[in-house]
mmCIF file of C-alpha atoms and ligand atoms in Angstrom:
data_model
loop_
_atom_site.group_PDB
_atom_site.id
_atom_site.type_symbol
_atom_site.label_atom_id
_atom_site.label_comp_id
_atom_site.label_asym_id
_atom_site.label_seq_id
_atom_site.Cartn_x
_atom_site.Cartn_y
_atom_site.Cartn_z
ATOM 1 C CA UNK A 1 -18.430 -0.632 -19.764
ATOM 2 C CA UNK A 2 -15.384 1.187 -18.458
ATOM 3 C CA UNK A 3 -13.670 3.746 -20.732
ATOM 4 C CA UNK A 4 -10.306 2.928 -22.309
ATOM 5 C CA UNK A 5 -8.544 5.705 -20.381
ATOM 6 C CA UNK A 6 -9.945 4.542 -17.073
ATOM 7 C CA UNK A 7 -9.228 0.896 -17.894
ATOM 8 C CA UNK A 8 -5.570 1.754 -18.578
ATOM 9 C CA UNK A 9 -5.340 3.800 -15.378
ATOM 10 C CA UNK A 10 -6.945 1.009 -13.317
ATOM 11 C CA UNK A 11 -4.510 -1.523 -14.763
ATOM 12 C CA UNK A 12 -1.605 0.772 -13.810
ATOM 13 C CA UNK A 13 -3.023 1.037 -10.290
ATOM 14 C CA UNK A 14 -3.357 -2.753 -10.109
ATOM 15 C CA UNK A 15 0.386 -3.003 -10.869
ATOM 16 C CA UNK A 16 1.114 -0.245 -8.326
ATOM 17 C CA UNK A 17 -0.728 -2.228 -5.633
ATOM 18 C CA UNK A 18 1.236 -5.359 -6.558
ATOM 19 C CA UNK A 19 4.445 -3.356 -6.312
ATOM 20 C CA UNK A 20 3.308 -2.142 -2.880
ATOM 21 C CA UNK A 21 2.752 -5.736 -1.834
ATOM 22 C CA UNK A 22 6.254 -6.750 -2.955
ATOM 23 C CA UNK A 23 7.777 -3.657 -1.349
ATOM 24 C CA UNK A 24 6.363 -4.608 2.063
ATOM 25 C CA UNK A 25 7.278 -8.260 1.539
ATOM 26 C CA UNK A 26 10.867 -7.203 0.867
ATOM 27 C CA UNK A 27 10.840 -5.127 4.059
ATOM 28 C CA UNK A 28 9.391 -8.125 5.924
ATOM 29 C CA UNK A 29 12.384 -10.212 4.803
ATOM 30 C CA UNK A 30 14.833 -7.633 6.183
ATOM 31 C CA UNK A 31 12.974 -7.462 9.483
ATOM 32 C CA UNK A 32 12.982 -11.280 9.694
ATOM 33 C CA UNK A 33 16.775 -11.300 9.232
ATOM 34 C CA UNK A 34 17.200 -8.629 11.892
ATOM 35 C CA UNK A 35 15.207 -10.637 14.447
ATOM 36 C CA UNK A 36 12.488 -7.996 14.612
ATOM 37 C CA UNK A 37 9.721 -10.547 14.172
ATOM 38 C CA UNK A 38 6.888 -8.232 15.239
ATOM 39 C CA UNK A 39 7.778 -5.663 12.604
ATOM 40 C CA UNK A 40 8.195 -8.500 10.089
ATOM 41 C CA UNK A 41 4.699 -9.695 10.927
ATOM 42 C CA UNK A 42 3.340 -6.170 10.478
ATOM 43 C CA UNK A 43 4.999 -5.970 7.049
ATOM 44 C CA UNK A 44 3.625 -9.393 6.040
ATOM 45 C CA UNK A 45 0.116 -8.232 6.983
ATOM 46 C CA UNK A 46 0.629 -5.017 5.019
ATOM 47 C CA UNK A 47 1.841 -6.986 1.985
ATOM 48 C CA UNK A 48 -1.292 -9.146 2.165
ATOM 49 C CA UNK A 49 -3.500 -6.058 2.305
ATOM 50 C CA UNK A 50 -1.837 -4.553 -0.757
ATOM 51 C CA UNK A 51 -2.356 -7.775 -2.697
ATOM 52 C CA UNK A 52 -6.042 -7.592 -1.722
ATOM 53 C CA UNK A 53 -6.139 -4.006 -3.062
ATOM 54 C CA UNK A 54 -4.702 -5.229 -6.379
ATOM 55 C CA UNK A 55 -7.463 -7.851 -6.503
ATOM 56 C CA UNK A 56 -10.142 -5.212 -5.899
ATOM 57 C CA UNK A 57 -8.990 -3.454 -9.079
ATOM 58 C CA UNK A 58 -8.818 -6.821 -10.867
ATOM 59 C CA UNK A 59 -12.409 -7.725 -10.018
ATOM 60 C CA UNK A 60 -13.677 -4.229 -10.669
ATOM 61 C CA UNK A 61 -12.223 -4.288 -14.190
ATOM 62 C CA UNK A 62 -13.837 -7.682 -14.817
ATOM 63 C CA UNK A 63 -17.219 -6.515 -13.443
ATOM 64 C CA UNK A 64 -17.157 -3.472 -15.725
ATOM 65 C CA UNK A 65 -16.341 -5.443 -18.852
ATOM 66 C CA UNK A 66 -12.788 -4.143 -18.958
ATOM 67 C CA UNK A 67 -9.652 -6.088 -19.807
ATOM 68 C CA UNK A 68 -7.231 -6.953 -17.011
ATOM 69 C CA UNK A 69 -3.637 -6.445 -18.172
ATOM 70 C CA UNK A 70 -1.013 -7.523 -15.682
ATOM 71 C CA UNK A 71 1.956 -5.306 -16.465
ATOM 72 C CA UNK A 72 5.545 -5.655 -15.296
ATOM 73 C CA UNK A 73 6.041 -5.055 -11.596
ATOM 74 C CA UNK A 74 9.261 -3.236 -10.721
ATOM 75 C CA UNK A 75 11.539 -5.029 -8.255
ATOM 76 C CA UNK A 76 11.796 -3.350 -4.847
ATOM 77 C CA UNK A 77 15.219 -2.957 -3.161
ATOM 78 C CA UNK A 78 16.458 -6.123 -1.430
ATOM 79 C CA UNK A 79 17.948 -4.455 1.603
ATOM 80 C CA UNK A 80 16.605 -1.906 4.040
ATOM 81 C CA UNK A 81 18.253 0.163 6.718
ATOM 82 C CA UNK A 82 16.206 -0.795 9.773
ATOM 83 C CA UNK A 83 13.994 -0.007 11.400
ATOM 84 C CA UNK A 84 13.275 3.735 11.015
ATOM 85 C CA UNK A 85 14.333 4.221 7.378
ATOM 86 C CA UNK A 86 12.137 1.337 6.199
ATOM 87 C CA UNK A 87 9.091 2.782 7.938
ATOM 88 C CA UNK A 88 9.903 6.244 6.560
ATOM 89 C CA UNK A 89 9.962 4.723 3.064
ATOM 90 C CA UNK A 90 6.626 3.049 3.845
ATOM 91 C CA UNK A 91 5.125 6.420 4.790
ATOM 92 C CA UNK A 92 6.424 8.091 1.615
ATOM 93 C CA UNK A 93 5.073 5.189 -0.410
ATOM 94 C CA UNK A 94 1.612 5.534 1.143
ATOM 95 C CA UNK A 95 1.639 9.271 0.350
ATOM 96 C CA UNK A 96 2.421 8.366 -3.265
ATOM 97 C CA UNK A 97 -0.440 5.861 -3.274
ATOM 98 C CA UNK A 98 -2.831 8.495 -1.930
ATOM 99 C CA UNK A 99 -1.807 10.864 -4.731
ATOM 100 C CA UNK A 100 -2.353 8.092 -7.300
ATOM 101 C CA UNK A 101 -5.844 7.307 -5.981
ATOM 102 C CA UNK A 102 -6.684 11.020 -5.967
ATOM 103 C CA UNK A 103 -5.643 11.244 -9.622
ATOM 104 C CA UNK A 104 -7.785 8.204 -10.463
ATOM 105 C CA UNK A 105 -10.763 9.821 -8.766
ATOM 106 C CA UNK A 106 -10.195 13.011 -10.776
ATOM 107 C CA UNK A 107 -9.993 10.949 -13.969
ATOM 108 C CA UNK A 108 -13.203 9.065 -13.128
ATOM 109 C CA UNK A 109 -14.958 12.429 -12.706
ATOM 110 C CA UNK A 110 -13.541 13.674 -16.028
ATOM 111 C CA UNK A 111 -14.836 10.502 -17.701
ATOM 112 C CA UNK A 112 -18.206 11.069 -15.983
ATOM 113 C CA UNK A 113 -17.890 7.548 -14.552
ATOM 114 C CA UNK A 114 -19.628 7.990 -11.204
ATOM 115 C CA UNK A 115 -19.656 4.264 -10.419
ATOM 116 C CA UNK A 116 -15.848 4.201 -10.710
ATOM 117 C CA UNK A 117 -15.746 7.318 -8.522
ATOM 118 C CA UNK A 118 -17.814 5.531 -5.865
ATOM 119 C CA UNK A 119 -15.555 2.485 -6.081
ATOM 120 C CA UNK A 120 -12.509 4.716 -5.511
ATOM 121 C CA UNK A 121 -14.046 6.364 -2.430
ATOM 122 C CA UNK A 122 -13.193 3.273 -0.392
ATOM 123 C CA UNK A 123 -9.533 3.679 -1.348
ATOM 124 C CA UNK A 124 -9.549 7.417 -0.598
ATOM 125 C CA UNK A 125 -10.869 6.779 2.902
ATOM 126 C CA UNK A 126 -8.585 3.800 3.425
ATOM 127 C CA UNK A 127 -5.533 5.902 2.519
ATOM 128 C CA UNK A 128 -6.283 8.285 5.400
ATOM 129 C CA UNK A 129 -5.918 5.281 7.725
ATOM 130 C CA UNK A 130 -2.789 4.048 5.920
ATOM 131 C CA UNK A 131 -1.023 7.394 6.231
ATOM 132 C CA UNK A 132 -2.071 7.783 9.865
ATOM 133 C CA UNK A 133 -0.731 4.365 10.848
ATOM 134 C CA UNK A 134 2.501 4.843 8.837
ATOM 135 C CA UNK A 135 3.012 8.232 10.504
ATOM 136 C CA UNK A 136 2.400 6.728 13.953
ATOM 137 C CA UNK A 137 5.019 4.048 13.323
ATOM 138 C CA UNK A 138 7.599 6.615 12.192
ATOM 139 C CA UNK A 139 6.918 8.885 15.187
ATOM 140 C CA UNK A 140 7.223 6.028 17.682
ATOM 141 C CA UNK A 141 10.472 4.800 16.134
ATOM 142 C CA UNK A 142 11.855 8.349 16.298
ATOM 143 C CA UNK A 143 10.968 8.482 19.992
ATOM 144 C CA UNK A 144 12.696 5.135 20.588
ATOM 145 C CA UNK A 145 15.859 6.246 18.782
ATOM 146 C CA UNK A 146 18.762 3.942 19.666
ATOM 147 C CA UNK A 147 17.071 2.562 22.762
ATOM 148 C CA UNK A 148 16.875 -1.201 22.112
ATOM 149 C CA UNK A 149 14.433 -1.810 24.951
ATOM 150 C CA UNK A 150 12.043 0.730 23.433
ATOM 151 C CA UNK A 151 12.495 -0.820 19.977
ATOM 152 C CA UNK A 152 11.559 -4.228 21.356
ATOM 153 C CA UNK A 153 8.411 -2.757 22.907
ATOM 154 C CA UNK A 154 7.423 -1.325 19.506
ATOM 155 C CA UNK A 155 8.319 -4.638 17.843
ATOM 156 C CA UNK A 156 6.052 -6.459 20.282
ATOM 157 C CA UNK A 157 3.255 -3.952 19.681
ATOM 158 C CA UNK A 158 3.439 -4.143 15.890
ATOM 159 C CA UNK A 159 3.526 -7.931 16.087
ATOM 160 C CA UNK A 160 -0.021 -7.929 17.435
ATOM 161 C CA UNK A 161 -1.378 -6.947 14.035
ATOM 162 C CA UNK A 162 -3.703 -9.618 12.625
HETATM 163 MG MG1 MG B 1 -2.884 -0.167 -1.311
#
């Protein structure tokens, strides 16, 4: 059985992951409108991943006899300055997510819930990857600057994401 404090924190993280999913979906819409279909595809894939993260918390709560409470998910902005600013926001968001997962891990330790700690390890390791890929995208877009040919190369590259 999961503790009340940890259950509440996991439910908040579930909502955070759903917000992440909607955030990237909103960015995908802006990239679609701008004709940057590779970047849109990348954002769609990211949105799908975040939804899968939310479901990991969902199933974990169920497995531990906790109650899943789907809270309100804040609406993300509708419009994004593209492409660099959107990817910079994505990087900042991933850094926030890393901090949230770190806090959850600290809480699990305080609650002496080592199984929850082990569950969160996957997210801690995954966040290293998330931040690295978000940073890479930002750096490449900075290098491209206003060069449309370079932007299209990056768009093509990001569009290869499964
Ligand atoms: Mg996530």
